[in-house]
mmCIF file of C-alpha atoms and ligand atoms in Angstrom:
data_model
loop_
_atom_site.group_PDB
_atom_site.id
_atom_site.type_symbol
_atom_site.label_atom_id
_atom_site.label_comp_id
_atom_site.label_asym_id
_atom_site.label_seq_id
_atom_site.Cartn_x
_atom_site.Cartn_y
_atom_site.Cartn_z
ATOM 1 C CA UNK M 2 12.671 0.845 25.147
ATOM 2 C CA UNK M 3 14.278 -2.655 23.769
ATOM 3 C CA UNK M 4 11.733 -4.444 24.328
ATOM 4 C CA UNK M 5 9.246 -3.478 21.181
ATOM 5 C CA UNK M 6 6.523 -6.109 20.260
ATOM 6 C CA UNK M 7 6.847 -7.692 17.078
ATOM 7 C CA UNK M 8 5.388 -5.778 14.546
ATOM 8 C CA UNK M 9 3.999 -5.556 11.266
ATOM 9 C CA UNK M 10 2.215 -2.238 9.928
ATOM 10 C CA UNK M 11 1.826 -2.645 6.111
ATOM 11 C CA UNK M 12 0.015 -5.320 4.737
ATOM 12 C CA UNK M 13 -3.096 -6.079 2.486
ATOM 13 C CA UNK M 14 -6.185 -8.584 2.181
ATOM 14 C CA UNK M 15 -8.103 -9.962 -0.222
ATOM 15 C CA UNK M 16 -10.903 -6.378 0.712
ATOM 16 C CA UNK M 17 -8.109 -5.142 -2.191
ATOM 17 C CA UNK M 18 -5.403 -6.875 -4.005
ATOM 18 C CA UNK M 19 -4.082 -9.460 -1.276
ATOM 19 C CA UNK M 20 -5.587 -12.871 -2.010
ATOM 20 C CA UNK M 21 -6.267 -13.918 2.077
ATOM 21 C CA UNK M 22 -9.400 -12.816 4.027
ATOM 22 C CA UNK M 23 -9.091 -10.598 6.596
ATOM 23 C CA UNK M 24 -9.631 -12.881 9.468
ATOM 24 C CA UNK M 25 -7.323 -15.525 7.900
ATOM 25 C CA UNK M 26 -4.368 -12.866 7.308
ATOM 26 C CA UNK M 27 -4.932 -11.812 11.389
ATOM 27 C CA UNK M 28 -4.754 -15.466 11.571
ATOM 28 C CA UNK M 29 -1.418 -16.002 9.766
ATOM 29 C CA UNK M 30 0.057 -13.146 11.182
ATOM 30 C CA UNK M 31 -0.522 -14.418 15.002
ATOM 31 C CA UNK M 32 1.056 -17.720 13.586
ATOM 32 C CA UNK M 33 3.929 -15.711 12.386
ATOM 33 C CA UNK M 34 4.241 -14.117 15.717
ATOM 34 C CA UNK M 35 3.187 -10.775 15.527
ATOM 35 C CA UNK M 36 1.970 -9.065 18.431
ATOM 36 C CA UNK M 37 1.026 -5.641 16.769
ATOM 37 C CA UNK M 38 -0.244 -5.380 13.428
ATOM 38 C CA UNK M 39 -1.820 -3.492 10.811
ATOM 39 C CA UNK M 40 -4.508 -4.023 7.771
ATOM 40 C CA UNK M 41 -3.180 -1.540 5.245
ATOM 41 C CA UNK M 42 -5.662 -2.383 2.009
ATOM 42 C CA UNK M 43 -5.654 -0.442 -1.000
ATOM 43 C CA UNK M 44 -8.074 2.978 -0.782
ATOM 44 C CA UNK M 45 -10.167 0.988 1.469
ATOM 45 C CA UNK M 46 -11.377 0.333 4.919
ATOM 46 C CA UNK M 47 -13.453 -2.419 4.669
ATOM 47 C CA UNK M 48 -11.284 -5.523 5.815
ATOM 48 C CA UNK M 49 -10.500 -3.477 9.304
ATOM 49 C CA UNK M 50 -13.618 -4.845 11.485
ATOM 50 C CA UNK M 51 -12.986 -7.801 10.748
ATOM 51 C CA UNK M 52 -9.751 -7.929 11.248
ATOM 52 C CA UNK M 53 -9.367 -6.593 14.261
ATOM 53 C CA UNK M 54 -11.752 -9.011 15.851
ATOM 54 C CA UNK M 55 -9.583 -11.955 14.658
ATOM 55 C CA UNK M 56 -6.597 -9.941 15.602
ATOM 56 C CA UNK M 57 -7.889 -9.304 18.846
ATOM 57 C CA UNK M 58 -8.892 -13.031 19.557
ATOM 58 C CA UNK M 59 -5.518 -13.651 19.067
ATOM 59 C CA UNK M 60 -4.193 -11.518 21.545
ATOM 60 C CA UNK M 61 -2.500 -8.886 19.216
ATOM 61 C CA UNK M 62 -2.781 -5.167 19.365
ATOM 62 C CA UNK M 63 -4.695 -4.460 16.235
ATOM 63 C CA UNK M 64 -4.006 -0.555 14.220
ATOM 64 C CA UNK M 65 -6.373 0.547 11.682
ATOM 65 C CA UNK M 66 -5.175 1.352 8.737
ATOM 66 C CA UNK M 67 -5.380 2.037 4.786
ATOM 67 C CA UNK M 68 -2.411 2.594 2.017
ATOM 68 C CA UNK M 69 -4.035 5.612 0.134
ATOM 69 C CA UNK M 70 -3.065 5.967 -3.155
ATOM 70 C CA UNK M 71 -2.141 10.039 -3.547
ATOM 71 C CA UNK M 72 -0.662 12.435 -5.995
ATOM 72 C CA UNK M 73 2.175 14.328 -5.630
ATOM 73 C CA UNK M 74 3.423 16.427 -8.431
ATOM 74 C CA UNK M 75 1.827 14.044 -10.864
ATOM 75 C CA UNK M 76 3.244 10.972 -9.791
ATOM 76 C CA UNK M 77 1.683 8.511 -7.957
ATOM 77 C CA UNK M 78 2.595 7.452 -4.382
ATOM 78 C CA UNK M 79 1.582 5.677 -1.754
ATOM 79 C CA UNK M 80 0.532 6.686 1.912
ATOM 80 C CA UNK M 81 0.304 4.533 4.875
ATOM 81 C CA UNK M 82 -2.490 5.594 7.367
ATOM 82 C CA UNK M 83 -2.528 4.383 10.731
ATOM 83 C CA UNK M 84 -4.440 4.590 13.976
ATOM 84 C CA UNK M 85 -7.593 7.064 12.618
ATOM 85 C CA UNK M 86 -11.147 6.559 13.537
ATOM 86 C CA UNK M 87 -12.882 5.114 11.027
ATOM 87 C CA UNK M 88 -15.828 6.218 12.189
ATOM 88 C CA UNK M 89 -15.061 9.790 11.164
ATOM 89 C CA UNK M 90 -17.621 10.921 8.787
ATOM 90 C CA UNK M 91 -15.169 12.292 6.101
ATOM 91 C CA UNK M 92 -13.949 8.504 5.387
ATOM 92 C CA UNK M 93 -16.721 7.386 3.607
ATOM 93 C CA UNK M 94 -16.993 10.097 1.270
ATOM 94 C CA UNK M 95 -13.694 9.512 0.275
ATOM 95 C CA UNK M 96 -14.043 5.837 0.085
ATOM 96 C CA UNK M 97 -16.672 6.042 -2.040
ATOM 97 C CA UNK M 98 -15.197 8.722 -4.068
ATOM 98 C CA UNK M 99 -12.132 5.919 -4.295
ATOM 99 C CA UNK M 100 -14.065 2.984 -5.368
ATOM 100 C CA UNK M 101 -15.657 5.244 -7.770
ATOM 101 C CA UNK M 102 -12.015 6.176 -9.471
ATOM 102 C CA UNK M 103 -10.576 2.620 -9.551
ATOM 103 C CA UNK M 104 -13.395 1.186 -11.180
ATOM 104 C CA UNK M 105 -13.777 4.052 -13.793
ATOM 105 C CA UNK M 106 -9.866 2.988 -14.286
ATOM 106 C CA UNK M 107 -10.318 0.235 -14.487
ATOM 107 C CA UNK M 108 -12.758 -0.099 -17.393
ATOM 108 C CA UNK M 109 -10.358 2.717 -19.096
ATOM 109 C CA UNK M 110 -7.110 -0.192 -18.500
ATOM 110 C CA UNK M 111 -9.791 -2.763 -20.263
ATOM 111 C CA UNK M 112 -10.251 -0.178 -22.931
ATOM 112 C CA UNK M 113 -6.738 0.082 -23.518
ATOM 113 C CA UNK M 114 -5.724 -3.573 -23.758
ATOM 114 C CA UNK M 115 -8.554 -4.100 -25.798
ATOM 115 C CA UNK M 116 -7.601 -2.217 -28.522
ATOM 116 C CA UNK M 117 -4.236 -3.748 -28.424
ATOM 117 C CA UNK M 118 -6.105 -6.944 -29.054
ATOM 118 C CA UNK M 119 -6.955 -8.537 -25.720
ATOM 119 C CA UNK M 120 -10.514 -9.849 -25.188
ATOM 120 C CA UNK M 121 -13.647 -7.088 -24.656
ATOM 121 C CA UNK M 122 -14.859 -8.859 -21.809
ATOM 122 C CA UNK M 123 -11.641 -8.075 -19.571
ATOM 123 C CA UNK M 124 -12.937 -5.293 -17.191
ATOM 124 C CA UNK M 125 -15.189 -8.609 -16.626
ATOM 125 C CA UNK M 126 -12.527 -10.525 -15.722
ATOM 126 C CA UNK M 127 -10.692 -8.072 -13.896
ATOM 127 C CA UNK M 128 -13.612 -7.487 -11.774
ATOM 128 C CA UNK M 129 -14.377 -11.560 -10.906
ATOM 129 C CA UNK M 130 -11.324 -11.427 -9.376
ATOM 130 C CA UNK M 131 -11.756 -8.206 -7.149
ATOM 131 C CA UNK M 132 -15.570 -9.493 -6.604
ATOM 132 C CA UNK M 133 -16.409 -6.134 -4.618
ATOM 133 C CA UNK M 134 -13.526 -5.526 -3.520
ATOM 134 C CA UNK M 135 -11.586 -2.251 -4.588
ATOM 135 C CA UNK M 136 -9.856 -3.295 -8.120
ATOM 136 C CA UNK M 137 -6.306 -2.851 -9.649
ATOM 137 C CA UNK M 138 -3.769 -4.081 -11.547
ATOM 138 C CA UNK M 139 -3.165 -6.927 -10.021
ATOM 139 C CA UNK M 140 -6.849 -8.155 -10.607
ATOM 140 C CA UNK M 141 -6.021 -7.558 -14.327
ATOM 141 C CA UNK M 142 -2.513 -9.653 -14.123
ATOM 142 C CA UNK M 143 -4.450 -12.206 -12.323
ATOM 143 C CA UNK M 144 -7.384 -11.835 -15.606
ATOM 144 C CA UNK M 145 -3.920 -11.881 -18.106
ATOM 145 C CA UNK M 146 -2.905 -15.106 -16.672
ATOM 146 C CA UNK M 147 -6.270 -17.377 -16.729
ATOM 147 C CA UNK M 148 -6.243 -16.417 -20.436
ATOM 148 C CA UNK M 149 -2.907 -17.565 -20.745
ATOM 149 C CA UNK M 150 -1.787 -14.063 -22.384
ATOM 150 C CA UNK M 151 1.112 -14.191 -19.836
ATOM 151 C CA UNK M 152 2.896 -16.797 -17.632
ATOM 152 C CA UNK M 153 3.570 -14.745 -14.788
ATOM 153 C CA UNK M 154 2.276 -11.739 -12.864
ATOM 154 C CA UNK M 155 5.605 -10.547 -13.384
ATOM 155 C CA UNK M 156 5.256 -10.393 -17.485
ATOM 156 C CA UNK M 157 1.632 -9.310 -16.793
ATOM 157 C CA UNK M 158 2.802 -5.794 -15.520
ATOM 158 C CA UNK M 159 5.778 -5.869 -17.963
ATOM 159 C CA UNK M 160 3.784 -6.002 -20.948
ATOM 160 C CA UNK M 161 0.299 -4.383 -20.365
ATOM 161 C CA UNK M 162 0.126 -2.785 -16.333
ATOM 162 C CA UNK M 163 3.290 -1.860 -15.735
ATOM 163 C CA UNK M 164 4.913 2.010 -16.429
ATOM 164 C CA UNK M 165 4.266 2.832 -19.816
ATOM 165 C CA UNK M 166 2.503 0.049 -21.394
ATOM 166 C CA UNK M 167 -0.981 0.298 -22.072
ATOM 167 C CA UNK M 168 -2.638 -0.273 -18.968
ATOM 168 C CA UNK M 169 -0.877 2.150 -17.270
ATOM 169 C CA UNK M 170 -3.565 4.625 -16.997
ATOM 170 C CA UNK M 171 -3.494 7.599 -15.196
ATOM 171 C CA UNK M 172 -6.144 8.395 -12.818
ATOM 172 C CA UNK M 173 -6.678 11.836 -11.227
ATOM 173 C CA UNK M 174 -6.160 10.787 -7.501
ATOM 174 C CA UNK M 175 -6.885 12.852 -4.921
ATOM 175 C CA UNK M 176 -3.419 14.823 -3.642
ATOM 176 C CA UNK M 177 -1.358 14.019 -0.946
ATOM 177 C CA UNK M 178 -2.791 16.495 0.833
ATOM 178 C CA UNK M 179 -6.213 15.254 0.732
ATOM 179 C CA UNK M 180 -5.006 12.068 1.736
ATOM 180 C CA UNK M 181 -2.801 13.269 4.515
ATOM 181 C CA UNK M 182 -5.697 15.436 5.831
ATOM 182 C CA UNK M 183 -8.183 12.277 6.405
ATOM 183 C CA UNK M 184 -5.888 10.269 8.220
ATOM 184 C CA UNK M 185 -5.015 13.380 10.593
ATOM 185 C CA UNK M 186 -8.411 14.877 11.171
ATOM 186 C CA UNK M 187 -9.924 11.432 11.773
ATOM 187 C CA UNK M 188 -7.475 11.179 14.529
ATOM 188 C CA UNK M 189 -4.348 9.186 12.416
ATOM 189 C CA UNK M 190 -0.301 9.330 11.355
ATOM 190 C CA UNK M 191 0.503 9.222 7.769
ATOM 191 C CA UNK M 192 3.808 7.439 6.767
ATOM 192 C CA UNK M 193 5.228 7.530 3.387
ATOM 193 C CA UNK M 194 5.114 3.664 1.909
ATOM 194 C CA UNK M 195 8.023 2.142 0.448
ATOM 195 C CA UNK M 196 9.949 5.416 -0.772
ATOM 196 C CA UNK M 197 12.101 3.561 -2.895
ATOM 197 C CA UNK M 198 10.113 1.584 -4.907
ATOM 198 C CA UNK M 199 8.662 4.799 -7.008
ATOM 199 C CA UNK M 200 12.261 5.149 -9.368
ATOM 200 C CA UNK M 201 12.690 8.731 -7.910
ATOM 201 C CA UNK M 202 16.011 9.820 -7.118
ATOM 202 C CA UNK M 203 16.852 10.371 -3.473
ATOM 203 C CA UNK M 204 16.587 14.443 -4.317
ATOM 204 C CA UNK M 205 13.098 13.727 -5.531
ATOM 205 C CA UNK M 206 12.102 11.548 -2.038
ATOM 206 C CA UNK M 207 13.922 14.464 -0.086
ATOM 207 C CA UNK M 208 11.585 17.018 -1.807
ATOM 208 C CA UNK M 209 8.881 14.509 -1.444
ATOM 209 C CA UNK M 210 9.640 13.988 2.374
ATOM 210 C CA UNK M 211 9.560 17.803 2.670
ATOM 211 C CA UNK M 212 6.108 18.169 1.136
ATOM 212 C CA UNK M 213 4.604 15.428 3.237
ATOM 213 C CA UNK M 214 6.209 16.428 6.517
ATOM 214 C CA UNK M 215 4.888 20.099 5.879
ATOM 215 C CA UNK M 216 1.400 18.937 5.185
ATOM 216 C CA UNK M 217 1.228 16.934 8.145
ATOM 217 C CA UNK M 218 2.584 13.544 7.740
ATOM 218 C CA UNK M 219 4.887 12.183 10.158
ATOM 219 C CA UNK M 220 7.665 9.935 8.475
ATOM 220 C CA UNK M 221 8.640 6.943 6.224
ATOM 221 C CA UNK M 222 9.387 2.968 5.697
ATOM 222 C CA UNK M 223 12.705 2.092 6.004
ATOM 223 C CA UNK M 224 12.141 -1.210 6.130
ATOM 224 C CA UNK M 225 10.311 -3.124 3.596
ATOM 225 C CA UNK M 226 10.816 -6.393 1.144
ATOM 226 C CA UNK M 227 13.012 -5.741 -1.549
ATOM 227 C CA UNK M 228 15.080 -2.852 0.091
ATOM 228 C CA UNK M 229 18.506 -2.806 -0.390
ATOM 229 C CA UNK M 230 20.375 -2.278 2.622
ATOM 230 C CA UNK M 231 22.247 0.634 1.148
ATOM 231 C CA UNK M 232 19.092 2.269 0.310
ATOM 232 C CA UNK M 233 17.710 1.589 3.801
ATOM 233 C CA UNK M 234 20.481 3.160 5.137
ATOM 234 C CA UNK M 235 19.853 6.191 3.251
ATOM 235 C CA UNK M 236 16.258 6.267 4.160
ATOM 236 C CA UNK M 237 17.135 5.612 7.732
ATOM 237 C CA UNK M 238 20.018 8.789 7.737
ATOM 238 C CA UNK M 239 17.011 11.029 6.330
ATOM 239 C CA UNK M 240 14.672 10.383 8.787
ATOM 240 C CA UNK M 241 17.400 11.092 11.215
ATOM 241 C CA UNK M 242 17.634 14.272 9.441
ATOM 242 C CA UNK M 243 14.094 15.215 9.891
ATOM 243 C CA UNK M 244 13.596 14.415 13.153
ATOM 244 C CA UNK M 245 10.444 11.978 11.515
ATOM 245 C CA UNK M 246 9.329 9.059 12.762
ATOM 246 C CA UNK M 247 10.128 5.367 10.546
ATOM 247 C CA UNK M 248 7.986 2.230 9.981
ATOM 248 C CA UNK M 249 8.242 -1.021 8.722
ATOM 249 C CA UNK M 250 6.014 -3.857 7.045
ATOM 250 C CA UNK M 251 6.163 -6.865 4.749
ATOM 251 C CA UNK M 252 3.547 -5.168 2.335
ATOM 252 C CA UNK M 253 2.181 -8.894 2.020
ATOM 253 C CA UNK M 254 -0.659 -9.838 -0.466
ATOM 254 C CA UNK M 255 -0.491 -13.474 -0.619
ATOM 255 C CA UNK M 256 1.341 -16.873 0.238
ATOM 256 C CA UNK M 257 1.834 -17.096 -3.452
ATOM 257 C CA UNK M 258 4.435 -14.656 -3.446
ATOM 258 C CA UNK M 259 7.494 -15.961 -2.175
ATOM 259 C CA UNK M 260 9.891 -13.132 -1.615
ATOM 260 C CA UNK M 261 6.944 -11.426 1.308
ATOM 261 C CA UNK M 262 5.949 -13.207 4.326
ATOM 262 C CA UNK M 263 4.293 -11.787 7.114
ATOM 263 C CA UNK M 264 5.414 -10.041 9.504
ATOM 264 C CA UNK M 265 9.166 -10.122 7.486
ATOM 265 C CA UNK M 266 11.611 -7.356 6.695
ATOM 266 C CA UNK M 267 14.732 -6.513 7.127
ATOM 267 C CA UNK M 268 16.521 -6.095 10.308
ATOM 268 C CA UNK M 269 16.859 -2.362 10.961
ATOM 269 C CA UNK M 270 17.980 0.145 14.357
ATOM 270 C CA UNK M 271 16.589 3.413 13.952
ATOM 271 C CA UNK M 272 15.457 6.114 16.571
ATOM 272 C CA UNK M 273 11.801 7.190 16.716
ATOM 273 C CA UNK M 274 9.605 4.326 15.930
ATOM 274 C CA UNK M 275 6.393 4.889 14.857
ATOM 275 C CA UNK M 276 4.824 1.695 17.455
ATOM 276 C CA UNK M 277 6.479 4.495 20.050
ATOM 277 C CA UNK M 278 3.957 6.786 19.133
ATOM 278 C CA UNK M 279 1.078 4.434 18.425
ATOM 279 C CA UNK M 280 1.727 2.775 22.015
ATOM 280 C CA UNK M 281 1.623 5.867 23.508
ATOM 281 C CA UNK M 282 -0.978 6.939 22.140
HETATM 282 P P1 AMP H 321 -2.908 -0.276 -8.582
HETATM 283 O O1 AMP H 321 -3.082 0.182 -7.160
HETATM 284 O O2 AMP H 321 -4.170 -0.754 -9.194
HETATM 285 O O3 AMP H 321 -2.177 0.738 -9.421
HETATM 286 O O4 AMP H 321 -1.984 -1.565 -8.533
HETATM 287 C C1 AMP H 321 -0.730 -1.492 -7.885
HETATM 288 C C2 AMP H 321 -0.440 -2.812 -7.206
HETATM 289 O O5 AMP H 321 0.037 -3.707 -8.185
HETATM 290 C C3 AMP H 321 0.657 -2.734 -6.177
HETATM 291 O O6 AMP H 321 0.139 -2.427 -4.915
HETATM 292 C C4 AMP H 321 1.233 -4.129 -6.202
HETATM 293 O O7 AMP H 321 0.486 -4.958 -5.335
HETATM 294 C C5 AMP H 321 0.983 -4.604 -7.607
HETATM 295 N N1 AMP H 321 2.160 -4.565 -8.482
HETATM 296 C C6 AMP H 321 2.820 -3.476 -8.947
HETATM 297 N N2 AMP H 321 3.833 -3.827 -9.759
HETATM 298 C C7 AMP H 321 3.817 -5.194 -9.807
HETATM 299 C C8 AMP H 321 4.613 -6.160 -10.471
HETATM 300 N N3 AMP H 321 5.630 -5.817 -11.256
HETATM 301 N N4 AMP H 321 4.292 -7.460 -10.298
HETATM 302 C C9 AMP H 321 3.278 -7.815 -9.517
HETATM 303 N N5 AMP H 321 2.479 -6.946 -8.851
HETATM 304 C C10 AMP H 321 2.753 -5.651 -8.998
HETATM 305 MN MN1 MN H 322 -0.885 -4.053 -3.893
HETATM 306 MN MN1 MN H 323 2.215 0.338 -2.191
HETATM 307 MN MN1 MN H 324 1.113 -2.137 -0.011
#
């Protein structure tokens, strides 16, 4: 097939840490020129109605989906569900289970940073920014900023968010398995987001490709901002390897950031598409 519609499966709204509404991201991405998309928030589900109706209005094929955030060996990584039924009763269980974690988290991060001297009010902060949304780091960064404690998202994560500084708390996530078996048994594929942006080694994202394969997901980005094209190369020869399907997105959040746009990431020919599958399906 060369003629594949323009796609974009990985990108979030303002239901988690993107700053755009739902509709007004479907929006953007028609202008951009996408014909298939994908709402990919944070550990949430919330923005999809929405979206799709705006999608759909537009004319473009609209995929549910979530990035869940998983545990795998005690690290943190992220999985890109696509194409499930939301309707399935196990999703709001988990959801709720979800929002339930971050915000716990989250007043733990505020804990943290307030003993290192930042105001007691910040989980207050934190959360005007999320309003109900699910909250993260980014909400803090944003909360860092207003008080002027940092000049840039960038320093916010350096200094307090970011691995090992205070705010990195650890939360007991549920395990990639758990994560992987939502998506599938409400009817979805699982992709692996962004494998290189977790500082594993490529052993470590073989034996993390393994695990995920085995338990039911069905392949990885190879295409995403930042990737280098040596890296994507690499990512592209192991899919090859397993036989696994590949994906791309911009993983956009907002305007503000300059180096994401929607429905932009870097050229790339691979076999086994996952838009193959979900077009089929
Ligand atoms: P959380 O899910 O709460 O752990 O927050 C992770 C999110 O923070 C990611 O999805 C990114 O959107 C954002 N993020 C991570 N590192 C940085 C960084 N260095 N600068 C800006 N945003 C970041
Ligand atoms: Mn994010
Ligand atoms: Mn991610
Ligand atoms: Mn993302």
């Amino acid at each position: 097939m060369n003629t594949q519609p323009r796609f974009d499966l990985h990108m979030h709204s303002s239901v988690s840490d993107g700053t755009l509404a739902p509709a007004e991201l479907m929006q953007r991405a028609a202008d951009a020129g996408m014909e298939l998309v994908a709402l990919t928030d944070h550990d949430t589900i919330a923005g999809l109605s929405e979206a799709r109706a705006a999608a759909e209005s537009r004319g473009m094929r609209f995929i549910n989906g979530v990035e869940l955030t998983a545990d795998w060996r005690g690290r943190v990584v992220h999985l890109v569900g696509l194409n499930f039924d939301t309707s399935a009763a196990a999703f709001e269980t988990y959801m709720q289970n979800l929002m339930q974690l971050r915000d716990e988290r989250a007043r733990e991060i505020a804990r943290k940073l307030h003993k290192k001297g930042l105001p007691e009010n910040l989980y207050d902060l934190a959360r005007d920014h999320a309003g109900e949304s699910q909250i993260g780091r980014p909400h803090f960064a944003k909360a860092l900023l207003d008080l002027g404690k940092v000049s840039s998202m960038q320093e916010a994560f350096d200094r307090y968010l970011g691995q090992g500084t205070p705010g990195d708390v650890k939360a007991t996530w549920p395990s990639y398995t758990q994560a992987i078996d939502l998506v599938v048994s409400a009817g979805g594929v699982v992709i692996l987001a962004h494998p290189t942006k977790y500082n594993f080694t490529f052993t470590k994202i073989r034996e993390l490709m393994t695990d995920l394969l085995e338990a039911g997901a069905l392949g990885l980005e190879v295409s995403f901002p930042g990737v280098t094209p040596g890296h994507q190369h690499e990512l592209i020869k192991l899919a090859k390897q397993r036989e696994c399907y590949v994906s791309a997105g911009s993983d956009f959040h907002s305007p503000d950031q300059r180096w994401t746009s929607l429905g932009r990431y870097p050229e790339f020919t691979a076999e086994r598409l996952i838009i193959e599958r979900l077009c089929a399906a």
